[in-house]
XYZ file of C-alpha atoms in Angstrom:
312
model
C -53.241 -16.061 -36.202
C -51.572 -12.662 -35.435
C -51.238 -11.500 -31.809
C -51.137 -7.823 -30.865
C -48.842 -6.923 -27.878
C -49.815 -3.750 -25.910
C -47.215 -1.007 -25.414
C -47.031 -1.459 -21.667
C -46.173 -5.184 -22.010
C -43.207 -4.228 -24.435
C -41.867 -1.673 -21.881
C -42.132 -4.211 -19.019
C -40.433 -6.975 -21.129
C -37.630 -4.689 -22.078
C -37.024 -3.401 -18.561
C -36.945 -6.985 -17.333
C -34.265 -7.816 -20.076
C -32.109 -4.791 -19.062
C -32.496 -5.712 -15.455
C -31.280 -9.296 -16.210
C -28.434 -8.153 -18.235
C -27.437 -5.707 -15.678
C -27.477 -8.280 -12.875
C -25.547 -10.741 -14.932
C -22.929 -7.984 -15.596
C -22.766 -7.024 -12.049
C -22.259 -10.674 -10.780
C -19.482 -11.179 -13.521
C -17.769 -7.985 -12.344
C -17.874 -9.243 -8.836
C -16.540 -12.509 -9.667
C -13.628 -10.991 -11.684
C -12.942 -8.627 -8.915
C -12.851 -11.431 -6.299
C -10.571 -13.465 -8.520
C -8.194 -10.573 -9.273
C -7.802 -9.651 -5.674
C -6.078 -13.040 -5.171
C -3.608 -12.805 -8.090
C -0.622 -11.996 -5.995
C 2.535 -10.917 -7.887
C 5.871 -9.106 -7.788
C 6.652 -6.057 -9.734
C 10.293 -5.388 -10.543
C 12.154 -2.154 -10.732
C 15.771 -1.262 -11.366
C 17.324 2.110 -10.396
C 20.881 3.314 -10.894
C 21.468 5.111 -7.602
C 24.469 3.485 -6.068
C 28.104 4.682 -6.333
C 30.256 3.406 -9.007
C 31.595 -0.025 -8.333
C 28.923 -0.822 -5.718
C 27.392 -4.290 -5.702
C 23.455 -4.501 -6.394
C 21.265 -3.830 -3.342
C 17.728 -5.361 -3.168
C 14.921 -3.735 -1.493
C 11.631 -5.411 -1.023
C 8.670 -2.996 -0.701
C 5.583 -4.485 0.988
C 2.401 -2.680 2.259
C -1.301 -2.723 2.599
C -1.718 -6.360 3.381
C -4.997 -5.644 5.149
C -4.684 -9.289 6.309
C -7.782 -10.927 7.770
C -7.769 -13.657 10.264
C -7.401 -17.215 8.519
C -6.274 -15.872 5.023
C -3.710 -18.673 4.577
C -3.185 -17.740 0.803
C -2.166 -14.329 1.551
C 0.131 -15.356 4.512
C 1.965 -17.857 2.326
C 2.518 -15.280 -0.452
C 4.063 -12.896 2.133
C 6.270 -15.550 3.654
C 7.380 -16.750 0.191
C 8.836 -13.154 -0.483
C 11.986 -14.065 1.603
C 12.885 -16.432 -1.274
C 13.599 -13.327 -3.422
C 16.526 -12.766 -1.090
C 16.053 -9.091 -0.481
C 18.971 -7.190 1.316
C 16.492 -4.849 3.064
C 12.713 -4.815 3.655
C 10.498 -1.580 3.682
C 6.997 -2.104 5.200
C 4.646 0.929 4.553
C 1.794 -0.067 6.819
C -1.881 -1.165 7.026
C -0.860 -4.615 7.875
C -4.035 -6.245 9.742
C -7.411 -6.205 8.233
C -9.279 -6.914 11.417
C -8.866 -6.939 15.241
C -8.298 -10.680 15.283
C -5.545 -10.723 12.720
C -2.511 -9.705 14.868
C -1.120 -13.224 14.873
C -1.733 -13.605 11.102
C 0.379 -10.562 10.339
C 3.121 -11.634 12.554
C 3.124 -15.142 10.833
C 3.108 -13.699 7.511
C 6.328 -11.320 8.050
C 8.010 -13.741 10.273
C 10.628 -14.903 7.536
C 11.446 -11.329 6.778
C 12.040 -10.091 10.212
C 15.631 -11.362 10.305
C 16.393 -9.135 7.228
C 17.286 -5.516 7.944
C 14.405 -3.271 7.501
C 12.156 -0.198 8.499
C 8.421 0.304 8.862
C 5.922 3.057 9.096
C 2.239 2.590 10.308
C -0.975 3.217 8.483
C -4.308 4.064 10.193
C -5.382 0.296 9.842
C -2.399 -0.793 12.124
C -4.220 1.027 14.866
C -7.936 0.755 14.124
C -10.187 -1.881 12.816
C -12.254 -1.446 9.618
C -15.743 0.114 9.726
C -18.730 -0.771 7.430
C -18.873 2.052 4.873
C -20.390 2.716 1.469
C -17.352 1.982 -0.943
C -18.813 4.567 -3.308
C -17.779 7.319 -0.978
C -14.310 7.212 -2.333
C -15.491 8.523 -5.606
C -16.558 11.718 -3.900
C -13.468 12.411 -1.900
C -10.769 10.688 0.252
C -12.185 8.860 3.204
C -12.530 11.145 6.437
C -10.534 10.138 9.447
C -11.027 13.356 11.379
C -12.545 11.835 14.262
C -10.654 8.938 16.078
C -13.774 8.168 18.065
C -15.608 7.283 14.903
C -13.007 4.402 14.332
C -13.953 2.932 17.749
C -12.207 -0.358 17.630
C -8.476 -0.504 18.259
C -6.007 -3.126 17.262
C -3.290 -4.591 19.438
C -0.611 -2.489 17.583
C 1.838 -2.832 20.401
C 2.078 -6.676 19.981
C 2.625 -5.988 16.194
C 5.365 -3.441 16.695
C 7.003 -5.512 19.263
C 7.201 -8.545 17.097
C 8.504 -6.312 14.152
C 11.394 -5.108 16.197
C 12.286 -8.039 18.606
C 14.863 -9.530 16.210
C 16.653 -6.088 16.262
C 16.560 -5.790 12.420
C 13.468 -3.784 11.610
C 13.286 -0.188 12.786
C 10.197 2.034 13.237
C 10.616 5.263 11.105
C 7.494 7.210 11.957
C 8.168 10.807 12.275
C 11.794 10.163 12.804
C 14.988 9.840 10.996
C 17.754 7.107 11.417
C 21.115 6.298 9.813
C 21.588 2.512 8.983
C 24.740 0.761 7.795
C 23.019 -1.594 5.210
C 26.525 -3.160 4.578
C 30.237 -2.183 4.749
C 30.231 0.013 1.809
C 26.687 1.397 1.930
C 25.068 3.810 4.502
C 21.393 4.657 4.317
C 19.787 7.544 5.967
C 16.038 7.033 6.477
C 13.262 9.636 7.309
C 9.662 8.658 7.776
C 6.299 9.873 8.740
C 3.203 8.634 10.496
C 0.109 8.256 8.359
C -0.743 11.629 6.637
C -4.162 10.293 5.976
C -4.693 10.593 9.863
C -3.019 14.087 9.827
C -0.338 12.375 11.930
C 2.576 13.097 9.769
C 5.533 15.439 10.834
C 8.336 15.471 8.517
C 11.478 14.836 10.609
C 14.126 15.994 8.140
C 17.262 14.248 7.356
C 19.541 16.727 9.157
C 23.267 17.116 9.042
C 23.840 13.402 9.881
C 22.815 12.501 6.472
C 25.879 13.985 5.008
C 27.853 10.779 5.049
C 25.028 8.571 3.740
C 25.250 7.125 0.230
C 21.360 7.463 -0.162
C 18.586 9.412 1.602
C 15.325 7.471 1.615
C 11.969 8.510 2.869
C 9.262 6.232 3.987
C 5.448 7.078 4.488
C 2.307 5.334 4.241
C -0.064 7.794 2.317
C 1.677 9.738 -0.519
C 0.006 13.157 0.020
C 1.729 15.741 -1.902
C 2.905 17.557 1.218
C 4.956 14.575 2.339
C 6.348 14.039 -1.080
C 7.260 17.823 -1.396
C 8.853 17.833 2.092
C 10.816 14.807 1.493
C 12.258 15.726 -2.035
C 12.780 19.305 -1.108
C 14.825 17.863 1.923
C 17.048 15.843 -0.577
C 15.358 12.332 -0.598
C 16.701 10.273 -3.403
C 14.040 7.879 -3.066
C 10.568 7.677 -1.507
C 8.378 4.674 -0.704
C 4.599 4.844 -0.102
C 1.412 2.768 -0.311
C -2.121 3.447 0.718
C -3.604 3.803 -2.683
C -4.342 0.168 -3.452
C -3.543 1.218 -6.990
C -7.107 2.618 -7.109
C -8.251 -1.044 -6.151
C -11.005 -0.940 -8.687
C -9.569 0.474 -11.880
C -10.736 0.646 -15.456
C -9.269 -0.771 -18.432
C -7.213 1.683 -20.648
C -7.806 4.268 -18.127
C -6.374 2.953 -14.646
C -7.259 4.227 -11.201
C -10.394 6.198 -10.618
C -9.317 7.493 -7.186
C -6.152 7.421 -4.847
C -7.775 8.166 -1.628
C -5.443 10.982 -1.291
C -4.314 14.188 -3.288
C -1.973 12.021 -5.520
C -2.895 12.226 -9.180
C -4.687 9.060 -10.304
C -1.980 8.295 -12.898
C 0.388 7.777 -10.090
C -1.562 5.321 -8.034
C 0.717 2.384 -8.480
C 3.928 3.523 -10.139
C 7.688 4.423 -10.059
C 7.985 8.053 -11.029
C 9.882 11.227 -10.596
C 8.864 14.016 -8.241
C 10.226 17.669 -8.143
C 10.085 19.929 -5.209
C 12.314 22.631 -3.874
C 14.612 22.465 -6.892
C 15.324 18.837 -6.140
C 14.214 15.768 -7.987
C 13.848 12.345 -6.452
C 12.159 8.886 -7.283
C 8.925 7.764 -5.758
C 7.527 4.362 -5.601
C 3.939 3.810 -4.742
C 2.821 0.110 -4.281
C -0.617 -1.110 -5.207
C -0.342 -3.075 -2.004
C -1.111 -6.719 -1.394
C -4.592 -6.632 0.153
C -7.951 -4.740 -0.255
C -10.285 -2.817 1.883
C -11.808 -5.545 4.115
C -15.289 -4.141 3.525
C -14.757 -4.324 -0.364
C -12.480 -7.258 -1.013
C -12.360 -6.736 -4.867
C -9.746 -5.605 -7.289
C -10.032 -4.913 -11.013
C -7.092 -4.041 -13.482
C -4.679 -3.444 -10.508
C -3.453 -6.660 -9.333
C -2.100 -6.958 -5.690
C 1.572 -6.628 -5.635
C 4.833 -6.578 -3.581
C 7.640 -4.539 -5.249
C 11.480 -5.401 -5.574
C 13.561 -2.418 -6.237
C 17.012 -3.466 -7.294
C 19.509 -0.676 -6.749
C 22.661 -0.895 -8.941
C 25.576 1.320 -9.670
C 25.063 4.304 -11.739
């Protein structure tokens, strides 16, 4: 015997199937993002920037750990980077992911603190995360105009004290400094505070950079104004983070946003930048962590970066 199905039933049944399929797809995407966020790795780059006859010089670039309390897996990964035997460490900020993660951050970088290095802060070194709609990043970079909105402050003094207590790491926020990396290699660094907080002030390399073999700029957020200032001032190399590589990227497309005014195609890359008649190389790391309020990554795995400088 045939059975007649009325049209409202067909619509409800179809909607139910679509809802179920959508729910399954969303769950699968979430699981994929959670797993991907734990696939820590290392990206290797080689640059021919040293004078002829120079021995190789290895720089380890870390940033955006956003380390939450008790995340032993991430702590162990960062600690393991010392086995790569870097000659120098550059930390581009956003180390803690919560108010209670100060000791975790210090534990993570402890094996690296006896290696010469420089660091600059990001906003999350000063302020704890806020609950927020992650979709707001699709509209525009996050707004940090009001410090009062961020409310909870992190014990950044303890972090910075630990970073510098061995006498090997130097804070480069809005200042420049010359370091003898080894007997035959002098590096001039200039860095800024976080441009995302509107706290950046390019310090310039100045005349003291004339005897340096390389001029290196360090900043947290790679806003164009910072890259322009650094390269126009003669930077050979710029290190930055902040973007998380887009954090939630799409296959065959890449990053959807950078949370700054950098083009999305440069969200995690080594690339040339031109300004003021000069050309320099910029390395933006995708970072090791995620936003604590959205701990997902898709198609942009977490990374530390090794940049091997060799003779040109």
